[in-house]
mmCIF file of C-alpha atoms in Angstrom:
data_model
loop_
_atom_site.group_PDB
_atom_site.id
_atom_site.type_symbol
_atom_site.label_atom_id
_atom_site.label_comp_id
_atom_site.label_asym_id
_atom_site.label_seq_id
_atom_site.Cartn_x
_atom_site.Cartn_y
_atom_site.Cartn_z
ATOM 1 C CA UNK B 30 119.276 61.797 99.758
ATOM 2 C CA UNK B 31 117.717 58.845 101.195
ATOM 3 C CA UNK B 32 117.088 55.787 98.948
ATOM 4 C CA UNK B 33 115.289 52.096 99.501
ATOM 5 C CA UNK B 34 118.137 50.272 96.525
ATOM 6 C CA UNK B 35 121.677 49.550 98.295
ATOM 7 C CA UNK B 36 123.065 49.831 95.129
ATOM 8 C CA UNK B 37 121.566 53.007 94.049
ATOM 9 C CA UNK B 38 122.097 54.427 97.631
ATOM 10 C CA UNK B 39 125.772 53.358 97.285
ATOM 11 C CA UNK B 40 126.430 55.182 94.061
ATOM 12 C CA UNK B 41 124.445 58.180 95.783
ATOM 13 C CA UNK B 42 126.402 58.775 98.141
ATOM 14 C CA UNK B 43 130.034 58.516 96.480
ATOM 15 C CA UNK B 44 128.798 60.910 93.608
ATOM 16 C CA UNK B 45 126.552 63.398 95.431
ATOM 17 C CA UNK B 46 126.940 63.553 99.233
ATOM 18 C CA UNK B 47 130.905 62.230 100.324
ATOM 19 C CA UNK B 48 132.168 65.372 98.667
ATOM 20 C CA UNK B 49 130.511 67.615 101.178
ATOM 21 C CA UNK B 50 129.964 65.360 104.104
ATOM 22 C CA UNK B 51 133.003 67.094 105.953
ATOM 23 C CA UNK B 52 131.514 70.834 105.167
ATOM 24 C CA UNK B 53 127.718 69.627 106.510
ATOM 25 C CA UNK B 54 128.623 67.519 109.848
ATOM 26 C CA UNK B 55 130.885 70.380 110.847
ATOM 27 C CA UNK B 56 128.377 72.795 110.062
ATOM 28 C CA UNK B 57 125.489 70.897 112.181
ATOM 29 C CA UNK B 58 128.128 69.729 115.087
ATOM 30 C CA UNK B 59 128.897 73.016 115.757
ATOM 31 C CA UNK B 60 125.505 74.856 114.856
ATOM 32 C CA UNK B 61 122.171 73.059 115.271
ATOM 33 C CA UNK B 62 123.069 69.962 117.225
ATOM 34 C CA UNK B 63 124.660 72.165 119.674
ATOM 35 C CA UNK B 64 122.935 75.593 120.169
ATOM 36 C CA UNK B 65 120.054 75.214 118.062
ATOM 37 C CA UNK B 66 116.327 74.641 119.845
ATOM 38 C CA UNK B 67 114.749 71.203 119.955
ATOM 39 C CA UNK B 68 112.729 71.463 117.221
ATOM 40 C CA UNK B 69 115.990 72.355 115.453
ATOM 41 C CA UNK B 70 117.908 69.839 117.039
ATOM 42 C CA UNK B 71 115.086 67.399 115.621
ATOM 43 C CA UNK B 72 115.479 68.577 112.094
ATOM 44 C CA UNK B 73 119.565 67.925 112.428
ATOM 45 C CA UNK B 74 119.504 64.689 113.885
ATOM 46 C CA UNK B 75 116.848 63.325 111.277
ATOM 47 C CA UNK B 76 119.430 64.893 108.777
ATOM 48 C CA UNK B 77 122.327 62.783 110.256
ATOM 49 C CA UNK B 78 120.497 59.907 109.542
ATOM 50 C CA UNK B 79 119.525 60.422 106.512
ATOM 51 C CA UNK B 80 123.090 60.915 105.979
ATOM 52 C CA UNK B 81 124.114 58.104 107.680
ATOM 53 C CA UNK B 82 121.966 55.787 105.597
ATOM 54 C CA UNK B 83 123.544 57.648 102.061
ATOM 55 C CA UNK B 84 127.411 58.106 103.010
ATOM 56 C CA UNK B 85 127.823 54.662 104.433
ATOM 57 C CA UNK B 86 131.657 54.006 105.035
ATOM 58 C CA UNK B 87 132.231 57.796 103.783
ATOM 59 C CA UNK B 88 131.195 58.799 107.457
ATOM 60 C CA UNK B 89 133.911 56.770 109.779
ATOM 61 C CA UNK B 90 136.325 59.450 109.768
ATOM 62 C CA UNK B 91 133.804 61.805 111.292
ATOM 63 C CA UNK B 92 132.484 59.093 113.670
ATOM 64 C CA UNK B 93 134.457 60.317 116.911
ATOM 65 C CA UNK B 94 132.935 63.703 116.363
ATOM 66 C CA UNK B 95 129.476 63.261 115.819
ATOM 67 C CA UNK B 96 128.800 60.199 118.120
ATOM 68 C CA UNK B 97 129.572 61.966 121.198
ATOM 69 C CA UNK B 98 127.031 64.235 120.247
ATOM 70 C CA UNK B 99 124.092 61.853 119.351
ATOM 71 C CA UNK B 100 124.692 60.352 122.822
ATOM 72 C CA UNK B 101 124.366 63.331 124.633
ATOM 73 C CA UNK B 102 120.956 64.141 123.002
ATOM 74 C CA UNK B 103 119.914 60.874 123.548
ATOM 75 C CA UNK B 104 120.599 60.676 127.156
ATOM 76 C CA UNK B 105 119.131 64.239 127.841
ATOM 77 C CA UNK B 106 116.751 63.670 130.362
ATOM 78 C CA UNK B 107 115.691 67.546 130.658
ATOM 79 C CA UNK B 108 114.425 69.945 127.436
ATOM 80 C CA UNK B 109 116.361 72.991 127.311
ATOM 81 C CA UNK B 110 113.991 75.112 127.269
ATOM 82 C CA UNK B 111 109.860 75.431 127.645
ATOM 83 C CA UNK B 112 108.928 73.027 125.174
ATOM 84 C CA UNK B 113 106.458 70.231 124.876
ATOM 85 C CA UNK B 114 107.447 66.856 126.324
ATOM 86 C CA UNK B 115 106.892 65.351 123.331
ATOM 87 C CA UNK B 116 109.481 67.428 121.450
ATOM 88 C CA UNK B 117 112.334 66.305 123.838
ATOM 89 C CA UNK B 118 110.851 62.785 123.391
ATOM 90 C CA UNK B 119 111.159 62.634 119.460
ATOM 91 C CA UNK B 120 114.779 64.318 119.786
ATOM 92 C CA UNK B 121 115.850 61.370 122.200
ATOM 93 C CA UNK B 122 114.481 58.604 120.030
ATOM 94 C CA UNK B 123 115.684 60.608 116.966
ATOM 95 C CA UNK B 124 119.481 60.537 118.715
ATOM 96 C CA UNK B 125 119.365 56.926 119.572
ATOM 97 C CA UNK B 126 118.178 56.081 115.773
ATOM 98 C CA UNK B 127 120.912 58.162 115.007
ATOM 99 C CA UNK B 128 123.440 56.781 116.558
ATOM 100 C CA UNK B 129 122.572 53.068 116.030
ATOM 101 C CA UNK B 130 122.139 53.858 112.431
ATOM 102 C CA UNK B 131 125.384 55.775 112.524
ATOM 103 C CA UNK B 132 127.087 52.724 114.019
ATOM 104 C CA UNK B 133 125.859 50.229 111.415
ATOM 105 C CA UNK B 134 127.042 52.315 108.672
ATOM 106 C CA UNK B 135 130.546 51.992 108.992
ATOM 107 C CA UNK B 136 130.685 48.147 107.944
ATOM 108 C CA UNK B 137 132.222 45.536 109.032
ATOM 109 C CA UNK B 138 136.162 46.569 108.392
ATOM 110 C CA UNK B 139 135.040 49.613 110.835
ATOM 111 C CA UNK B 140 132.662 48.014 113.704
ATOM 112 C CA UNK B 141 135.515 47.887 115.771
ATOM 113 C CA UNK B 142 135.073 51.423 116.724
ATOM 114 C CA UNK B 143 131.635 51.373 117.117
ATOM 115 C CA UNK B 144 131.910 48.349 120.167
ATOM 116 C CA UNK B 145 132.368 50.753 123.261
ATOM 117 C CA UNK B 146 129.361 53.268 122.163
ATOM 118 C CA UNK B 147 127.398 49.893 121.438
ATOM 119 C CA UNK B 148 127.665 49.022 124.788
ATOM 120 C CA UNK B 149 127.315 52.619 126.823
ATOM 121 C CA UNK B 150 124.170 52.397 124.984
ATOM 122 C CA UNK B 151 122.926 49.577 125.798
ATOM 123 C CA UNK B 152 123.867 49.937 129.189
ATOM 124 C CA UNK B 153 121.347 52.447 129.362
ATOM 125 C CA UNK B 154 118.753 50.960 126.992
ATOM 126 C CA UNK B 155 118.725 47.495 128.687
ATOM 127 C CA UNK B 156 117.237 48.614 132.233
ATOM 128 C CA UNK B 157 114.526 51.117 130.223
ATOM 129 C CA UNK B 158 113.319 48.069 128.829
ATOM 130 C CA UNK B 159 113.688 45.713 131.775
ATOM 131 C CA UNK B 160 111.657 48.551 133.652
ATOM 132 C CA UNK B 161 109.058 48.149 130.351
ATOM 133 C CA UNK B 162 108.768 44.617 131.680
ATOM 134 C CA UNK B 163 108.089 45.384 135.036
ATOM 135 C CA UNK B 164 105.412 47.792 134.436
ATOM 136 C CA UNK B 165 103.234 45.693 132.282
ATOM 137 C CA UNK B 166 104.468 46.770 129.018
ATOM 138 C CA UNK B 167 103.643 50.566 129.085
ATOM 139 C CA UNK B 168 104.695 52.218 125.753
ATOM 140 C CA UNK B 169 106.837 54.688 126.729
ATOM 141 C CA UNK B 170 108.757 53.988 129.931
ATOM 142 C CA UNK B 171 110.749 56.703 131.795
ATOM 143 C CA UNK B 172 113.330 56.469 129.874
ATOM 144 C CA UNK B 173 111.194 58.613 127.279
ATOM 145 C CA UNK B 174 112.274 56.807 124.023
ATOM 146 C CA UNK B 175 109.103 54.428 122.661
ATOM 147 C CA UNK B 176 109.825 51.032 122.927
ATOM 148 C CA UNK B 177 109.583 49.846 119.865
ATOM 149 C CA UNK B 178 112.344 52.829 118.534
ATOM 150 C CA UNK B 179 114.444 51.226 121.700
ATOM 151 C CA UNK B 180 114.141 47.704 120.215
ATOM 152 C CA UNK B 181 114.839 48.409 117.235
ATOM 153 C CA UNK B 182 117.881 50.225 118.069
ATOM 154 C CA UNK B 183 119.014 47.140 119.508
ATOM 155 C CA UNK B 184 118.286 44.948 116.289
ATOM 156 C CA UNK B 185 120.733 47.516 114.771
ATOM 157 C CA UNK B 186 123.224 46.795 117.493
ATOM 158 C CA UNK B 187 122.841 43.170 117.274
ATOM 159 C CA UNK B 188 123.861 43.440 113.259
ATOM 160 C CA UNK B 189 127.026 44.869 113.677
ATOM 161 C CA UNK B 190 128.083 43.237 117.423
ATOM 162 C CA UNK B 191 127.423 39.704 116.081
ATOM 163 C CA UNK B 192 127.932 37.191 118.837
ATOM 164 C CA UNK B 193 129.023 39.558 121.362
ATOM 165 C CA UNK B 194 125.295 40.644 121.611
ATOM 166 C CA UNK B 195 123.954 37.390 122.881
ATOM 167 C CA UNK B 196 124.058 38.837 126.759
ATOM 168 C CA UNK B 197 121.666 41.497 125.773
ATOM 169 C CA UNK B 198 119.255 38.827 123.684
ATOM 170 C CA UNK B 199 117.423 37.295 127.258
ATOM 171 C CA UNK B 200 116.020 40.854 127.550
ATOM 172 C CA UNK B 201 115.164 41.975 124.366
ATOM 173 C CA UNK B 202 114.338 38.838 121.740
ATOM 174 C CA UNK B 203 111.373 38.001 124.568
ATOM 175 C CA UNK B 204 110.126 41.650 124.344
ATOM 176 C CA UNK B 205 110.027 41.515 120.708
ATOM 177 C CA UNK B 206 108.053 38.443 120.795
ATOM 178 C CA UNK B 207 105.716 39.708 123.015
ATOM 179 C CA UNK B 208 105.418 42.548 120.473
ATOM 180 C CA UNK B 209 104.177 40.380 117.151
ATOM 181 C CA UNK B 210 101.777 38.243 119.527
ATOM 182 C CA UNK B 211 99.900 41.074 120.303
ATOM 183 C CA UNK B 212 96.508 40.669 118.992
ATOM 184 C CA UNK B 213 95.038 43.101 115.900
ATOM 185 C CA UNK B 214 92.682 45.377 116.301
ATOM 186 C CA UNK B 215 89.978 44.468 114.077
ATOM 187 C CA UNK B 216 86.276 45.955 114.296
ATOM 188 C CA UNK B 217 83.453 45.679 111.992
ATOM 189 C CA UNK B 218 80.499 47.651 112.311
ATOM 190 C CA UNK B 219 77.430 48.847 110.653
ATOM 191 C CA UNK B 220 78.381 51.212 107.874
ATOM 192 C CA UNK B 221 76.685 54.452 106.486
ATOM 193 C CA UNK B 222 75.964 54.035 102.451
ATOM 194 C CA UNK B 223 76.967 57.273 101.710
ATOM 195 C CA UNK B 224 80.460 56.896 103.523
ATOM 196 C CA UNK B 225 80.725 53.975 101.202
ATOM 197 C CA UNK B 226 80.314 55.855 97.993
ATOM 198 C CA UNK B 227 81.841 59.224 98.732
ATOM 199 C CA UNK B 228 84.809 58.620 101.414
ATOM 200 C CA UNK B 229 86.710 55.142 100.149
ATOM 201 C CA UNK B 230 89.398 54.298 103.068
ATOM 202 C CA UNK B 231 89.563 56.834 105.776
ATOM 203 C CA UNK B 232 92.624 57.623 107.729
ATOM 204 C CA UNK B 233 92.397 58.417 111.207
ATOM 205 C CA UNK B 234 96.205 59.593 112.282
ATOM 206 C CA UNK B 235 95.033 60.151 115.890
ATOM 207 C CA UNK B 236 93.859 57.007 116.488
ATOM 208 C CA UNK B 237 96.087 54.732 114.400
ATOM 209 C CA UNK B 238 93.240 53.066 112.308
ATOM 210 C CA UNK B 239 92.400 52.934 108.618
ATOM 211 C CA UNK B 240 88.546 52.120 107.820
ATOM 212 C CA UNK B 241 86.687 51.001 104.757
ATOM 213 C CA UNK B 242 83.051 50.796 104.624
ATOM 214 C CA UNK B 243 81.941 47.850 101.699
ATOM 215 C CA UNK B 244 78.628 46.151 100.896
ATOM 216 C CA UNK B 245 78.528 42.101 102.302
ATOM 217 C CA UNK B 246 75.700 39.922 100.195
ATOM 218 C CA UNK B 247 73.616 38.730 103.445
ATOM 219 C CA UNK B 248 75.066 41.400 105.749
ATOM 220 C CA UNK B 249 74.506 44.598 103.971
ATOM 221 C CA UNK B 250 76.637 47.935 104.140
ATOM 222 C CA UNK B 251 79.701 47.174 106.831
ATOM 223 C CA UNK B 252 82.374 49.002 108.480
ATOM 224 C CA UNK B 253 85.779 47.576 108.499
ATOM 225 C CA UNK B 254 88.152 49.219 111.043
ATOM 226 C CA UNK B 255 91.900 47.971 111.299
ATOM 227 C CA UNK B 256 94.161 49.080 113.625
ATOM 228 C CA UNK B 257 97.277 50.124 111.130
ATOM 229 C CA UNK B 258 99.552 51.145 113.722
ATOM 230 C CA UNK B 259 99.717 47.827 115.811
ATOM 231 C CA UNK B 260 100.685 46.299 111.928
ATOM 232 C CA UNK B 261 103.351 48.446 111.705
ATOM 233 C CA UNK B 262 104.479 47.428 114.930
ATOM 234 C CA UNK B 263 104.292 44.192 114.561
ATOM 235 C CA UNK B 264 105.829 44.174 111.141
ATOM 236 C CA UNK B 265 108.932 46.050 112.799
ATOM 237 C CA UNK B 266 109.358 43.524 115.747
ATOM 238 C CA UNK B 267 109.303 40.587 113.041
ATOM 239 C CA UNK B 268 112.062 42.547 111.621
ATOM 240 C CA UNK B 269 113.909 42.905 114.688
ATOM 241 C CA UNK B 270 113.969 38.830 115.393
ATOM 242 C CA UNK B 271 115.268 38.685 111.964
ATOM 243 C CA UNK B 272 118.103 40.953 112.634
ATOM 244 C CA UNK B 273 119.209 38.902 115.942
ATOM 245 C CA UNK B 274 118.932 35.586 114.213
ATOM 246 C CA UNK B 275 121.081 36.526 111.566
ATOM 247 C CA UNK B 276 123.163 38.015 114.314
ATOM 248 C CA UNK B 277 123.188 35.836 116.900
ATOM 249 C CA UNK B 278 123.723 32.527 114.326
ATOM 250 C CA UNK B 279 123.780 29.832 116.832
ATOM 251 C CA UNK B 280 123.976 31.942 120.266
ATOM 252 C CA UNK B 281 120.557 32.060 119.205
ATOM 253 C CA UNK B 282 119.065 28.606 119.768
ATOM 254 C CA UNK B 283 117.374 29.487 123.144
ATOM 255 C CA UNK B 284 114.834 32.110 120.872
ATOM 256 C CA UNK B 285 114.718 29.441 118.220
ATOM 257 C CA UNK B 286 111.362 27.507 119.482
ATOM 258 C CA UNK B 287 109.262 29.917 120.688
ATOM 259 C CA UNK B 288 109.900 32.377 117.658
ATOM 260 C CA UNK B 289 109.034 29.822 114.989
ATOM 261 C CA UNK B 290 105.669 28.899 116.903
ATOM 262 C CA UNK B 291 105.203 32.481 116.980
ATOM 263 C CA UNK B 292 106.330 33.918 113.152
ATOM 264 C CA UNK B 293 104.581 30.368 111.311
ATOM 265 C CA UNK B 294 100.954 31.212 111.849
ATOM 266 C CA UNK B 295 101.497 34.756 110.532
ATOM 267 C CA UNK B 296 103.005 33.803 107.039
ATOM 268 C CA UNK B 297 98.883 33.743 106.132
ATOM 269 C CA UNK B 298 98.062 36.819 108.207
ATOM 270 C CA UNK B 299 95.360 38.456 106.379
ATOM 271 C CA UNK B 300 95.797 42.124 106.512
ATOM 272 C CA UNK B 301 99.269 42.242 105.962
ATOM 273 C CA UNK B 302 101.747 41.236 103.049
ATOM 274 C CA UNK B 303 104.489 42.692 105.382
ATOM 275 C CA UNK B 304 103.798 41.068 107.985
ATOM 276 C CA UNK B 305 103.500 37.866 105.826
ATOM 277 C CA UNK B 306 106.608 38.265 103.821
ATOM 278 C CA UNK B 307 108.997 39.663 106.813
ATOM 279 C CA UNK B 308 107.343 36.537 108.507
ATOM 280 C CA UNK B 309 108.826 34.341 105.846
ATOM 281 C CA UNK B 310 112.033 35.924 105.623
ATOM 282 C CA UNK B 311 112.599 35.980 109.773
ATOM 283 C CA UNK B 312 111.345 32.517 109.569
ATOM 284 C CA UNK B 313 114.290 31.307 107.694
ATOM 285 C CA UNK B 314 117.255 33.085 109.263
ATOM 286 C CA UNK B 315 115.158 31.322 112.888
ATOM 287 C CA UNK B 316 115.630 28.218 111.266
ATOM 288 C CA UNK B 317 119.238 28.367 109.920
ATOM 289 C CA UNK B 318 120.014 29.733 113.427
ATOM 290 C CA UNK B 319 118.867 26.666 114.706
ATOM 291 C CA UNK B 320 120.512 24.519 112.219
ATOM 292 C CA UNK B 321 123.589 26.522 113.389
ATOM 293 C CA UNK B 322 123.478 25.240 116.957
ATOM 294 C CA UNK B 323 123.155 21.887 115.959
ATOM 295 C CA UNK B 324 119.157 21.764 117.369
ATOM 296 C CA UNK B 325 118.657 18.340 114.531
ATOM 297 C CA UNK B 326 115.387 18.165 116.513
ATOM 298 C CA UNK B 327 114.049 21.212 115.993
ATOM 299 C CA UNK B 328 114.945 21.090 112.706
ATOM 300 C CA UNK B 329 113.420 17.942 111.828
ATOM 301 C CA UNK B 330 110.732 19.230 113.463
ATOM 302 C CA UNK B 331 110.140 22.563 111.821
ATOM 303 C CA UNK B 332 111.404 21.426 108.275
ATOM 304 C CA UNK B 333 108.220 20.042 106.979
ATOM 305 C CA UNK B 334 106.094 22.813 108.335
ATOM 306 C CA UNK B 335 108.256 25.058 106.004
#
């Protein structure tokens, strides 16, 4: 059901999946996302978002029945049963991508009744991530959920609470930062010939890294390692400081500074047109934020640069 075109997603969801949306989220309410295991559980929430994404609008009169139950799997600190850690981890970050997705969904007419859960959950995102801070930036804090599924939960928050976010922003807008400075993982090494000819790119999942090994004039047969995962991640942070700039509008002038010095140097990043492009787009929204809270001298400043 899911789909990248609004449009196409839009027409989608009125034709195919509104007509049964009541029969399915009362089906998975009180099966699965209640009694089933967490693997199951998993599978369910994944489907709700999914869902989310397709139904749009179609899904606020069954808000106040499935929210309550996202939140409760996402604040389960305990699996119920013997399973892995890591299952109960992916059904908390699933939950909280549920939810947040589930709140932006509804629109704008309907964000009113999303407000209250917006805040209950950042009231427990916000010291997960503070606690993030404190411990150096570990990747998964206590709180279970990785960091970067937290933060982008929030960008989703930020899109539908507007202005109301900007308390939240001192927390999260410097963690996202933080996130697209890291520095890429890059190694070059001495390659083997016949990797060259018989393997192209290899993917190694486990690690996060895609290689290709390619013949240099001067330097021979050579490795090329590049960690793909710390992209991605950066890619999704840019994303993030889009979403609270086109949020925040002028509430968020104190960002505006460092996150243009940050986001210009990467419009010519070199191993990534994501990175590049969502560079250029976040840069703009950064600057019209800044426009919007009347900074004249960081706009003079930035304009030509641009």
């Amino acid at each position: 059901v899911d789909d990248n075109d609004k449009e196409t997603t839009k027409l989608r969801g009125e034709r195919f999946v509104a007509p049964y949306l009541q029969d399915l989220l009362q089906a998975w309410v009180a099966g699965p996302l209640a009694h089933g295991s967490t693997v199951v559980q998993i599978r369910a929430v994944q489907s709700v978002t999914a869902l989310c994404h397709v139904a749009g609008v179609h899904f606020v009169p069954y808000y106040s029945h499935v929210m309550p139950v996202l939140l409760t799997l996402a604040k389960r600190q305990q699996p119920s049963s013997e399973e892995p850690p890591e299952h109960q981890m992916l059904l908390q970050s699933s939950a909280v991508e549920a939810a947040t997705m589930l709140g932006q969904s509804l629109g704008e007419d309907n964000a009113h009744l999303f407000q209250e859960d917006a805040t209950r959950i950042m009231g427990w995102v916000l010291p997960v991530l503070q606690q993030y801070q404190a411990n150096d930036e570990t990747e998964t804090p206590q709180g279970g959920v990785p960091t970067g599924q937290l933060l982008s939960a929030c960008a989703r928050i930020a899109s539908v609470a507007g202005e109301a976010y900007a308390p939240y922003a001192a927390t999260v807008v410097p963690l996202l930062l933080a996130r697209i400075r890291k520095a890429t993982d890059v190694e070059i090494a001495e390659g083997d010939l016949n990797t060259r000819e018989q393997d192209g790119i290899q993917v190694d999942k486990e690690a996060g890294t895609e290689s290709v090994t390619v013949a240099i004039p001067g330097k021979g047969v050579t490795k090329l390692s590049i960690n793909t995962s710390s992209i991605e991640e950066k890619a999704q942070a840019i994303r993030g400081i889009y979403e609270h700039a086109v949020a925040l509008e002028g509430s968020f002038g104190p960002y505006v500074q460092n996150s243009m010095d940050v986001l210009l140097p990467l419009v010519k990043f070199q191993f990534s047109s994501d990175v590049r492009s969502t560079s250029a787009q976040s840069l703009s929204a950064v600057f019209e934020a800044g426009c919007c809270n009347n900074d004249f001298a960081m706009c003079s400043h930035y304009l030509p640069k641009l």
